[in-house]
PDB file of C-alpha atoms in Angstrom:
ATOM      1  CA  MET A   1     -18.371 -13.251   1.642  1.00  0.00           C
ATOM      2  CA  GLU A   2     -18.120 -16.842   2.866  1.00  0.00           C
ATOM      3  CA  SER A   3     -21.718 -18.072   2.748  1.00  0.00           C
ATOM      4  CA  PHE A   4     -21.958 -16.429  -0.265  1.00  0.00           C
ATOM      5  CA  PHE A   5     -20.208 -19.244  -1.261  1.00  0.00           C
ATOM      6  CA  LYS A   6     -21.631 -21.158   0.675  1.00  0.00           C
ATOM      7  CA  THR A   7     -24.983 -21.687  -1.508  1.00  0.00           C
ATOM      8  CA  ALA A   8     -23.514 -23.303  -4.232  1.00  0.00           C
ATOM      9  CA  GLN A   9     -21.808 -26.640  -1.844  1.00  0.00           C
ATOM     10  CA  THR A  10     -25.256 -27.727  -1.950  1.00  0.00           C
ATOM     11  CA  VAL A  11     -26.157 -27.887  -5.885  1.00  0.00           C
ATOM     12  CA  PRO A  12     -25.738 -31.311  -6.723  1.00  0.00           C
ATOM     13  CA  LEU A  13     -23.603 -31.742  -9.732  1.00  0.00           C
ATOM     14  CA  ASN A  14     -26.087 -33.285 -11.581  1.00  0.00           C
ATOM     15  CA  HIS A  15     -27.898 -30.031 -11.410  1.00  0.00           C
ATOM     16  CA  TYR A  16     -25.366 -28.692 -13.063  1.00  0.00           C
ATOM     17  CA  ILE A  17     -24.782 -31.515 -15.700  1.00  0.00           C
ATOM     18  CA  LEU A  18     -28.686 -30.734 -16.527  1.00  0.00           C
ATOM     19  CA  LEU A  19     -28.637 -27.685 -16.743  1.00  0.00           C
ATOM     20  CA  SER A  20     -25.566 -27.453 -19.733  1.00  0.00           C
ATOM     21  CA  ALA A  21     -27.508 -30.339 -20.914  1.00  0.00           C
ATOM     22  CA  ILE A  22     -30.239 -28.043 -21.518  1.00  0.00           C
ATOM     23  CA  ILE A  23     -28.813 -25.189 -22.565  1.00  0.00           C
ATOM     24  CA  PHE A  24     -27.049 -27.038 -24.916  1.00  0.00           C
ATOM     25  CA  SER A  25     -29.931 -28.901 -27.209  1.00  0.00           C
ATOM     26  CA  ILE A  26     -31.579 -24.785 -26.414  1.00  0.00           C
ATOM     27  CA  GLY A  27     -28.130 -23.902 -29.062  1.00  0.00           C
ATOM     28  CA  VAL A  28     -28.980 -27.190 -31.296  1.00  0.00           C
ATOM     29  CA  ILE A  29     -32.134 -26.059 -31.889  1.00  0.00           C
ATOM     30  CA  GLY A  30     -31.490 -22.880 -32.529  1.00  0.00           C
ATOM     31  CA  VAL A  31     -28.734 -24.721 -35.249  1.00  0.00           C
ATOM     32  CA  LEU A  32     -31.719 -26.587 -36.546  1.00  0.00           C
ATOM     33  CA  ILE A  33     -34.966 -23.506 -36.928  1.00  0.00           C
ATOM     34  CA  ARG A  34     -32.813 -20.665 -37.534  1.00  0.00           C
ATOM     35  CA  ARG A  35     -31.339 -19.649 -41.631  1.00  0.00           C
ATOM     36  CA  ASN A  36     -30.295 -16.535 -40.322  1.00  0.00           C
ATOM     37  CA  ALA A  37     -26.023 -17.711 -40.443  1.00  0.00           C
ATOM     38  CA  ILE A  38     -25.501 -14.824 -37.594  1.00  0.00           C
ATOM     39  CA  VAL A  39     -27.633 -16.612 -35.373  1.00  0.00           C
ATOM     40  CA  ILE A  40     -27.117 -19.797 -36.110  1.00  0.00           C
ATOM     41  CA  PHE A  41     -23.773 -18.290 -34.704  1.00  0.00           C
ATOM     42  CA  MET A  42     -25.155 -17.565 -31.803  1.00  0.00           C
ATOM     43  CA  SER A  43     -26.559 -21.218 -31.347  1.00  0.00           C
ATOM     44  CA  ILE A  44     -22.740 -22.121 -31.124  1.00  0.00           C
ATOM     45  CA  GLU A  45     -21.908 -19.655 -28.630  1.00  0.00           C
ATOM     46  CA  LEU A  46     -24.988 -20.875 -26.295  1.00  0.00           C
ATOM     47  CA  MET A  47     -22.940 -24.638 -26.918  1.00  0.00           C
ATOM     48  CA  LEU A  48     -19.495 -23.570 -26.044  1.00  0.00           C
ATOM     49  CA  ASN A  49     -21.011 -21.711 -23.156  1.00  0.00           C
ATOM     50  CA  SER A  50     -23.160 -24.389 -21.749  1.00  0.00           C
ATOM     51  CA  VAL A  51     -19.686 -26.420 -22.028  1.00  0.00           C
ATOM     52  CA  ASN A  52     -17.737 -24.193 -20.637  1.00  0.00           C
ATOM     53  CA  LEU A  53     -20.183 -24.005 -17.690  1.00  0.00           C
ATOM     54  CA  LEU A  54     -20.001 -27.614 -17.111  1.00  0.00           C
ATOM     55  CA  LEU A  55     -16.057 -27.843 -16.739  1.00  0.00           C
ATOM     56  CA  THR A  56     -15.650 -25.360 -14.716  1.00  0.00           C
ATOM     57  CA  ALA A  57     -18.327 -27.966 -12.599  1.00  0.00           C
ATOM     58  CA  PHE A  58     -16.234 -30.373 -12.979  1.00  0.00           C
ATOM     59  CA  SER A  59     -13.373 -28.463 -11.995  1.00  0.00           C
ATOM     60  CA  VAL A  60     -14.702 -27.523  -8.627  1.00  0.00           C
ATOM     61  CA  TYR A  61     -15.961 -30.588  -7.486  1.00  0.00           C
ATOM     62  CA  ARG A  62     -13.165 -32.756  -8.115  1.00  0.00           C
ATOM     63  CA  GLY A  63     -10.667 -29.653  -6.550  1.00  0.00           C
ATOM     64  CA  ASP A  64      -8.743 -29.984  -9.895  1.00  0.00           C
ATOM     65  CA  ALA A  65      -7.526 -26.358 -12.070  1.00  0.00           C
ATOM     66  CA  THR A  66      -7.177 -28.069 -15.284  1.00  0.00           C
ATOM     67  CA  GLY A  67     -11.078 -27.711 -16.376  1.00  0.00           C
ATOM     68  CA  GLN A  68     -10.965 -24.135 -15.402  1.00  0.00           C
ATOM     69  CA  VAL A  69      -7.624 -24.045 -17.502  1.00  0.00           C
ATOM     70  CA  PHE A  70      -9.641 -25.482 -20.391  1.00  0.00           C
ATOM     71  CA  VAL A  71     -12.268 -22.830 -20.426  1.00  0.00           C
ATOM     72  CA  PHE A  72      -9.709 -19.994 -20.834  1.00  0.00           C
ATOM     73  CA  PHE A  73      -8.290 -22.049 -23.692  1.00  0.00           C
ATOM     74  CA  ILE A  74     -11.488 -23.236 -25.358  1.00  0.00           C
ATOM     75  CA  MET A  75     -12.707 -18.670 -25.028  1.00  0.00           C
ATOM     76  CA  ALA A  76      -9.129 -17.985 -26.913  1.00  0.00           C
ATOM     77  CA  LEU A  77     -10.257 -20.128 -29.134  1.00  0.00           C
ATOM     78  CA  ALA A  78     -13.902 -19.235 -29.791  1.00  0.00           C
ATOM     79  CA  ALA A  79     -12.595 -15.281 -29.774  1.00  0.00           C
ATOM     80  CA  ALA A  80     -10.538 -16.374 -33.329  1.00  0.00           C
ATOM     81  CA  GLU A  81     -13.491 -18.189 -34.491  1.00  0.00           C
ATOM     82  CA  VAL A  82     -15.869 -15.558 -34.048  1.00  0.00           C
ATOM     83  CA  ALA A  83     -13.588 -13.017 -35.365  1.00  0.00           C
ATOM     84  CA  VAL A  84     -12.400 -15.558 -38.987  1.00  0.00           C
ATOM     85  CA  GLY A  85     -16.416 -16.919 -38.749  1.00  0.00           C
ATOM     86  CA  LEU A  86     -18.048 -12.754 -39.001  1.00  0.00           C
ATOM     87  CA  ALA A  87     -15.590 -12.299 -41.584  1.00  0.00           C
ATOM     88  CA  ILE A  88     -16.638 -15.103 -43.323  1.00  0.00           C
ATOM     89  CA  ILE A  89     -20.286 -14.247 -43.006  1.00  0.00           C
ATOM     90  CA  VAL A  90     -19.678 -10.173 -44.536  1.00  0.00           C
ATOM     91  CA  MET A  91     -17.912 -12.346 -46.992  1.00  0.00           C
ATOM     92  CA  ILE A  92     -21.043 -14.240 -47.804  1.00  0.00           C
ATOM     93  CA  TYR A  93     -23.189 -10.963 -47.469  1.00  0.00           C
ATOM     94  CA  ARG A  94     -21.195  -9.082 -50.114  1.00  0.00           C
ATOM     95  CA  ASN A  95     -21.356 -11.221 -52.719  1.00  0.00           C
ATOM     96  CA  THR A  96     -25.017 -12.340 -52.177  1.00  0.00           C
ATOM     97  CA  ASN A  97     -26.438  -9.241 -50.798  1.00  0.00           C
ATOM     98  CA  SER A  98     -28.256 -12.063 -48.160  1.00  0.00           C
ATOM     99  CA  ILE A  99     -27.359 -14.224 -44.776  1.00  0.00           C
ATOM    100  CA  ASP A 100     -29.909 -16.904 -45.523  1.00  0.00           C
ATOM    101  CA  ILE A 101     -27.925 -19.825 -45.195  1.00  0.00           C
ATOM    102  CA  ASN A 102     -30.052 -21.619 -47.973  1.00  0.00           C
ATOM    103  CA  VAL A 103     -28.151 -19.395 -50.404  1.00  0.00           C
ATOM    104  CA  LEU A 104     -24.997 -20.747 -50.129  1.00  0.00           C
ATOM    105  CA  ASN A 105     -26.592 -24.607 -51.343  1.00  0.00           C
ATOM    106  CA  ARG A 106     -24.394 -24.054 -54.243  1.00  0.00           C
ATOM    107  CA  LEU A 107     -21.238 -24.201 -53.318  1.00  0.00           C
ATOM    108  CA  LYS A 108     -20.111 -26.199 -56.305  1.00  0.00           C
ATOM    109  CA  TRP A 109     -20.068 -23.102 -58.475  1.00  0.00           C
TER     110      TRP A 109
ATOM    111  CA  MET B   1     -28.713 -23.048  -3.111  1.00  0.00           C
ATOM    112  CA  SER B   2     -32.133 -21.311  -4.381  1.00  0.00           C
ATOM    113  CA  ILE B   3     -30.054 -18.421  -6.130  1.00  0.00           C
ATOM    114  CA  PHE B   4     -28.524 -21.574  -8.111  1.00  0.00           C
ATOM    115  CA  TYR B   5     -32.020 -22.837  -9.214  1.00  0.00           C
ATOM    116  CA  PHE B   6     -33.121 -18.925  -9.749  1.00  0.00           C
ATOM    117  CA  ILE B   7     -30.434 -17.856 -12.089  1.00  0.00           C
ATOM    118  CA  ALA B   8     -31.093 -21.887 -14.265  1.00  0.00           C
ATOM    119  CA  PHE B   9     -34.125 -20.953 -14.591  1.00  0.00           C
ATOM    120  CA  LEU B  10     -32.706 -17.116 -15.710  1.00  0.00           C
ATOM    121  CA  SER B  11     -30.214 -18.845 -18.015  1.00  0.00           C
ATOM    122  CA  ILE B  12     -32.648 -21.104 -20.180  1.00  0.00           C
ATOM    123  CA  LEU B  13     -35.359 -18.087 -19.927  1.00  0.00           C
ATOM    124  CA  PHE B  14     -32.854 -15.947 -22.492  1.00  0.00           C
ATOM    125  CA  ALA B  15     -31.599 -18.940 -24.002  1.00  0.00           C
ATOM    126  CA  VAL B  16     -34.994 -19.364 -25.403  1.00  0.00           C
ATOM    127  CA  LEU B  17     -35.515 -16.111 -26.190  1.00  0.00           C
ATOM    128  CA  VAL B  18     -32.037 -16.037 -28.109  1.00  0.00           C
ATOM    129  CA  ILE B  19     -33.065 -18.510 -30.518  1.00  0.00           C
ATOM    130  CA  SER B  20     -36.725 -17.275 -30.541  1.00  0.00           C
ATOM    131  CA  ALA B  21     -36.865 -13.790 -31.293  1.00  0.00           C
ATOM    132  CA  LYS B  22     -36.888 -12.620 -34.491  1.00  0.00           C
ATOM    133  CA  ASN B  23     -35.441  -9.157 -34.466  1.00  0.00           C
ATOM    134  CA  PRO B  24     -31.591 -10.648 -34.352  1.00  0.00           C
ATOM    135  CA  VAL B  25     -30.592  -7.952 -32.592  1.00  0.00           C
ATOM    136  CA  HIS B  26     -32.990  -9.110 -29.414  1.00  0.00           C
ATOM    137  CA  SER B  27     -31.499 -12.632 -30.308  1.00  0.00           C
ATOM    138  CA  ILE B  28     -28.036 -10.692 -29.277  1.00  0.00           C
ATOM    139  CA  LEU B  29     -29.255  -9.016 -26.307  1.00  0.00           C
ATOM    140  CA  TYR B  30     -30.979 -11.831 -25.027  1.00  0.00           C
ATOM    141  CA  LEU B  31     -27.708 -13.667 -25.356  1.00  0.00           C
ATOM    142  CA  VAL B  32     -25.912 -10.980 -23.260  1.00  0.00           C
ATOM    143  CA  LEU B  33     -28.157 -11.363 -20.787  1.00  0.00           C
ATOM    144  CA  THR B  34     -27.566 -15.535 -20.595  1.00  0.00           C
ATOM    145  CA  PHE B  35     -23.961 -14.809 -20.697  1.00  0.00           C
ATOM    146  CA  PHE B  36     -24.062 -12.784 -17.628  1.00  0.00           C
ATOM    147  CA  THR B  37     -26.127 -15.281 -16.104  1.00  0.00           C
ATOM    148  CA  PHE B  38     -23.612 -17.663 -16.994  1.00  0.00           C
ATOM    149  CA  THR B  39     -21.052 -15.211 -15.209  1.00  0.00           C
ATOM    150  CA  ILE B  40     -23.281 -15.179 -12.061  1.00  0.00           C
ATOM    151  CA  GLN B  41     -23.034 -18.580 -11.857  1.00  0.00           C
ATOM    152  CA  TYR B  42     -19.219 -18.333 -12.303  1.00  0.00           C
ATOM    153  CA  ILE B  43     -19.216 -16.800  -9.361  1.00  0.00           C
ATOM    154  CA  LEU B  44     -21.533 -18.818  -7.320  1.00  0.00           C
ATOM    155  CA  LEU B  45     -18.352 -21.640  -8.316  1.00  0.00           C
ATOM    156  CA  ASN B  46     -15.850 -19.152  -6.676  1.00  0.00           C
ATOM    157  CA  ALA B  47     -14.403 -19.366 -10.173  1.00  0.00           C
ATOM    158  CA  GLN B  48     -13.631 -15.568 -10.005  1.00  0.00           C
ATOM    159  CA  PHE B  49     -10.666 -15.245 -12.665  1.00  0.00           C
ATOM    160  CA  LEU B  50     -13.523 -17.015 -15.280  1.00  0.00           C
ATOM    161  CA  ALA B  51     -15.983 -15.298 -14.087  1.00  0.00           C
ATOM    162  CA  ILE B  52     -13.871 -11.786 -14.754  1.00  0.00           C
ATOM    163  CA  VAL B  53     -12.760 -13.411 -17.951  1.00  0.00           C
ATOM    164  CA  ASN B  54     -16.245 -14.318 -19.768  1.00  0.00           C
ATOM    165  CA  PHE B  55     -17.655 -10.724 -18.369  1.00  0.00           C
ATOM    166  CA  ILE B  56     -14.989  -9.171 -21.159  1.00  0.00           C
ATOM    167  CA  VAL B  57     -14.642 -11.373 -23.211  1.00  0.00           C
ATOM    168  CA  TYR B  58     -17.542 -12.535 -24.287  1.00  0.00           C
ATOM    169  CA  MET B  59     -20.103  -9.913 -23.114  1.00  0.00           C
ATOM    170  CA  GLY B  60     -17.543  -6.905 -23.475  1.00  0.00           C
ATOM    171  CA  ALA B  61     -15.733  -8.221 -27.017  1.00  0.00           C
ATOM    172  CA  ILE B  62     -17.302 -11.531 -28.408  1.00  0.00           C
ATOM    173  CA  LEU B  63     -20.723  -9.566 -28.803  1.00  0.00           C
ATOM    174  CA  VAL B  64     -19.969  -6.118 -29.242  1.00  0.00           C
ATOM    175  CA  LEU B  65     -18.214  -7.581 -32.694  1.00  0.00           C
ATOM    176  CA  PHE B  66     -21.219  -9.330 -33.240  1.00  0.00           C
ATOM    177  CA  LEU B  67     -23.645  -6.132 -33.020  1.00  0.00           C
ATOM    178  CA  TYR B  68     -20.765  -4.601 -35.229  1.00  0.00           C
ATOM    179  CA  THR B  69     -21.059  -6.799 -38.074  1.00  0.00           C
ATOM    180  CA  LEU B  70     -24.954  -6.755 -37.918  1.00  0.00           C
ATOM    181  CA  MET B  71     -24.450  -3.214 -38.079  1.00  0.00           C
ATOM    182  CA  LEU B  72     -22.441  -4.033 -41.027  1.00  0.00           C
ATOM    183  CA  ILE B  73     -24.986  -6.215 -42.830  1.00  0.00           C
ATOM    184  CA  ASN B  74     -27.545  -4.273 -43.294  1.00  0.00           C
ATOM    185  CA  LEU B  75     -30.908  -5.984 -42.412  1.00  0.00           C
ATOM    186  CA  ASN B  76     -34.063  -3.203 -42.786  1.00  0.00           C
ATOM    187  CA  LYS B  77     -35.639  -4.665 -45.660  1.00  0.00           C
ATOM    188  CA  ASP B  78     -37.786  -7.575 -42.863  1.00  0.00           C
ATOM    189  CA  SER B  79     -36.300 -10.308 -44.900  1.00  0.00           C
ATOM    190  CA  GLU B  80     -35.488 -12.415 -41.887  1.00  0.00           C
ATOM    191  CA  PRO B  81     -35.471 -15.665 -43.402  1.00  0.00           C
ATOM    192  CA  VAL B  82     -37.902 -18.319 -42.006  1.00  0.00           C
ATOM    193  CA  LYS B  83     -38.296 -21.655 -41.931  1.00  0.00           C
ATOM    194  CA  THR B  84     -40.949 -24.164 -42.518  1.00  0.00           C
ATOM    195  CA  ASN B  85     -43.443 -25.012 -39.510  1.00  0.00           C
ATOM    196  CA  LEU B  86     -42.410 -28.829 -40.141  1.00  0.00           C
ATOM    197  CA  VAL B  87     -38.827 -28.173 -40.100  1.00  0.00           C
ATOM    198  CA  LYS B  88     -38.878 -26.506 -37.160  1.00  0.00           C
ATOM    199  CA  ILE B  89     -40.774 -29.082 -35.580  1.00  0.00           C
ATOM    200  CA  ALA B  90     -38.511 -31.775 -36.589  1.00  0.00           C
ATOM    201  CA  ALA B  91     -35.975 -29.470 -35.391  1.00  0.00           C
ATOM    202  CA  VAL B  92     -37.250 -29.141 -31.959  1.00  0.00           C
ATOM    203  CA  LEU B  93     -38.118 -33.141 -31.402  1.00  0.00           C
ATOM    204  CA  GLY B  94     -34.133 -33.651 -32.336  1.00  0.00           C
ATOM    205  CA  GLY B  95     -33.056 -31.050 -30.106  1.00  0.00           C
ATOM    206  CA  GLY B  96     -35.112 -32.591 -27.262  1.00  0.00           C
ATOM    207  CA  CYS B  97     -34.275 -36.176 -28.654  1.00  0.00           C
ATOM    208  CA  LEU B  98     -30.528 -34.958 -27.615  1.00  0.00           C
ATOM    209  CA  LEU B  99     -31.860 -33.887 -24.428  1.00  0.00           C
ATOM    210  CA  VAL B 100     -33.965 -37.067 -23.307  1.00  0.00           C
ATOM    211  CA  VAL B 101     -30.834 -39.335 -24.164  1.00  0.00           C
ATOM    212  CA  VAL B 102     -28.100 -36.837 -22.420  1.00  0.00           C
ATOM    213  CA  VAL B 103     -31.193 -36.564 -18.896  1.00  0.00           C
ATOM    214  CA  ALA B 104     -31.457 -40.706 -19.769  1.00  0.00           C
ATOM    215  CA  ALA B 105     -28.336 -41.360 -19.092  1.00  0.00           C
ATOM    216  CA  LEU B 106     -28.155 -38.803 -16.312  1.00  0.00           C
ATOM    217  CA  LYS B 107     -30.746 -41.121 -14.411  1.00  0.00           C
ATOM    218  CA  VAL B 108     -28.451 -44.406 -14.524  1.00  0.00           C
ATOM    219  CA  ILE B 109     -25.464 -42.744 -12.592  1.00  0.00           C
ATOM    220  CA  GLY B 110     -27.514 -41.962  -9.797  1.00  0.00           C
ATOM    221  CA  ALA B 111     -27.710 -39.216  -7.156  1.00  0.00           C
ATOM    222  CA  SER B 112     -24.146 -37.449  -6.993  1.00  0.00           C
ATOM    223  CA  ASP B 113     -22.458 -35.255  -4.777  1.00  0.00           C
ATOM    224  CA  PRO B 114     -23.055 -31.755  -4.099  1.00  0.00           C
ATOM    225  CA  VAL B 115     -20.189 -29.707  -5.408  1.00  0.00           C
ATOM    226  CA  LEU B 116     -18.206 -28.658  -2.832  1.00  0.00           C
ATOM    227  CA  PHE B 117     -15.035 -26.468  -2.189  1.00  0.00           C
ATOM    228  CA  ARG B 118     -12.289 -28.741  -1.824  1.00  0.00           C
ATOM    229  CA  ASP B 119      -9.699 -26.255  -2.465  1.00  0.00           C
ATOM    230  CA  PRO B 120     -11.559 -22.351  -2.066  1.00  0.00           C
ATOM    231  CA  ASN B 121      -8.837 -20.886  -3.568  1.00  0.00           C
ATOM    232  CA  LEU B 122      -8.860 -23.215  -6.765  1.00  0.00           C
ATOM    233  CA  GLY B 123     -10.421 -20.319  -8.853  1.00  0.00           C
ATOM    234  CA  LEU B 124      -8.354 -17.629  -8.340  1.00  0.00           C
ATOM    235  CA  VAL B 125      -5.933 -15.664 -10.520  1.00  0.00           C
ATOM    236  CA  LYS B 126      -3.026 -16.232  -8.563  1.00  0.00           C
ATOM    237  CA  ASN B 127      -3.585 -20.132  -8.494  1.00  0.00           C
ATOM    238  CA  LEU B 128      -4.704 -20.772 -12.044  1.00  0.00           C
ATOM    239  CA  GLY B 129      -2.215 -18.663 -13.124  1.00  0.00           C
ATOM    240  CA  LYS B 130       0.060 -20.869 -11.441  1.00  0.00           C
ATOM    241  CA  VAL B 131      -1.082 -23.802 -13.346  1.00  0.00           C
ATOM    242  CA  LEU B 132      -1.322 -21.909 -16.511  1.00  0.00           C
ATOM    243  CA  PHE B 133       2.633 -21.003 -16.772  1.00  0.00           C
ATOM    244  CA  ASN B 134       3.772 -24.353 -15.701  1.00  0.00           C
ATOM    245  CA  GLU B 135       1.838 -27.215 -16.918  1.00  0.00           C
ATOM    246  CA  PHE B 136      -0.490 -25.475 -20.292  1.00  0.00           C
ATOM    247  CA  LEU B 137       2.701 -23.019 -21.091  1.00  0.00           C
ATOM    248  CA  LEU B 138       3.122 -24.608 -24.778  1.00  0.00           C
ATOM    249  CA  PRO B 139      -0.921 -24.586 -25.347  1.00  0.00           C
ATOM    250  CA  PHE B 140      -0.866 -21.337 -23.756  1.00  0.00           C
ATOM    251  CA  GLU B 141       2.091 -20.047 -26.427  1.00  0.00           C
ATOM    252  CA  VAL B 142       0.132 -21.673 -29.282  1.00  0.00           C
ATOM    253  CA  SER B 143      -3.231 -20.371 -28.457  1.00  0.00           C
ATOM    254  CA  SER B 144      -1.148 -16.780 -28.784  1.00  0.00           C
ATOM    255  CA  LEU B 145      -0.646 -18.323 -32.547  1.00  0.00           C
ATOM    256  CA  LEU B 146      -4.088 -19.329 -33.215  1.00  0.00           C
ATOM    257  CA  LEU B 147      -5.180 -15.805 -32.534  1.00  0.00           C
ATOM    258  CA  LEU B 148      -2.599 -14.254 -34.805  1.00  0.00           C
ATOM    259  CA  SER B 149      -3.642 -16.269 -37.508  1.00  0.00           C
ATOM    260  CA  ALA B 150      -7.442 -15.823 -36.724  1.00  0.00           C
ATOM    261  CA  MET B 151      -6.797 -12.240 -37.039  1.00  0.00           C
ATOM    262  CA  VAL B 152      -4.617 -11.972 -40.255  1.00  0.00           C
ATOM    263  CA  GLY B 153      -7.037 -14.520 -41.359  1.00  0.00           C
ATOM    264  CA  ALA B 154      -9.899 -12.380 -40.510  1.00  0.00           C
ATOM    265  CA  VAL B 155      -8.426  -8.853 -41.627  1.00  0.00           C
ATOM    266  CA  LEU B 156      -7.935 -11.066 -44.872  1.00  0.00           C
ATOM    267  CA  LEU B 157     -11.255 -12.106 -45.212  1.00  0.00           C
ATOM    268  CA  ALA B 158     -13.152  -9.443 -45.019  1.00  0.00           C
ATOM    269  CA  THR B 159     -10.969  -6.757 -46.660  1.00  0.00           C
ATOM    270  CA  LYS B 160     -12.358  -6.340 -50.577  1.00  0.00           C
ATOM    271  CA  ASP B 161     -10.304  -7.775 -52.955  1.00  0.00           C
ATOM    272  CA  PRO B 162      -9.278  -4.355 -55.033  1.00  0.00           C
ATOM    273  CA  LYS B 163      -9.197  -6.372 -58.217  1.00  0.00           C
ATOM    274  CA  THR B 164     -12.852  -7.816 -58.343  1.00  0.00           C
ATOM    275  CA  ALA B 165     -14.792  -4.564 -55.969  1.00  0.00           C
TER     276      ALA B 165
END
């Protein structure tokens, strides 16, 4: 078990930043190219998770537990956000019979 | 060391599949796999508490919520909206530019030290609990308030209005 955890010790911090940046960019691209509201929501989750991973990596790198506590709070926030967001999506679907976000370009009415 | 790169490759692969899958159900299943790779990364970083929480909260609760919502929303008419190719290319270019900027900023920093475990017990429940209930006691309580208000808001939004329905 101890040797298993040694594997992460040789990974440079830059590579964690790179991985998180790539996943975050994929999330951004997902928000931009999809019109399905649920898939857009999932892309946002992807971005949140990449930031979580980076916070954890920095926390281990600095030997400071604060980063992992932040990740815990981000997870609680994500749970709340998903509950409210999905409720809004369900309500939009009930009113417009679609979850295409282009239907929502008439918010002034 | 090679485990990290293999898992990182899997994360990126599944993340790309999440945004490129035509069927939203497939997207959710790929997202489950992506989060599973993140759980493995947490285990590799010896952040055991976060690994378990990620596994239970994200894969167990949030993604099941997504799946249930997708089942509530009837998408069987194959009317998955697609954007035009021009918008897609512009979006990929925009995201790629963001990535290039971050990577270029990273290049300026230069080579970094490897991630060493200064404190092997850092991510254990015992250690994190002490930090959480000493320094972060007030935010912890406030987050409970946040969850309560989110629950009330979700119920309020999702229930049908008896006057209009």
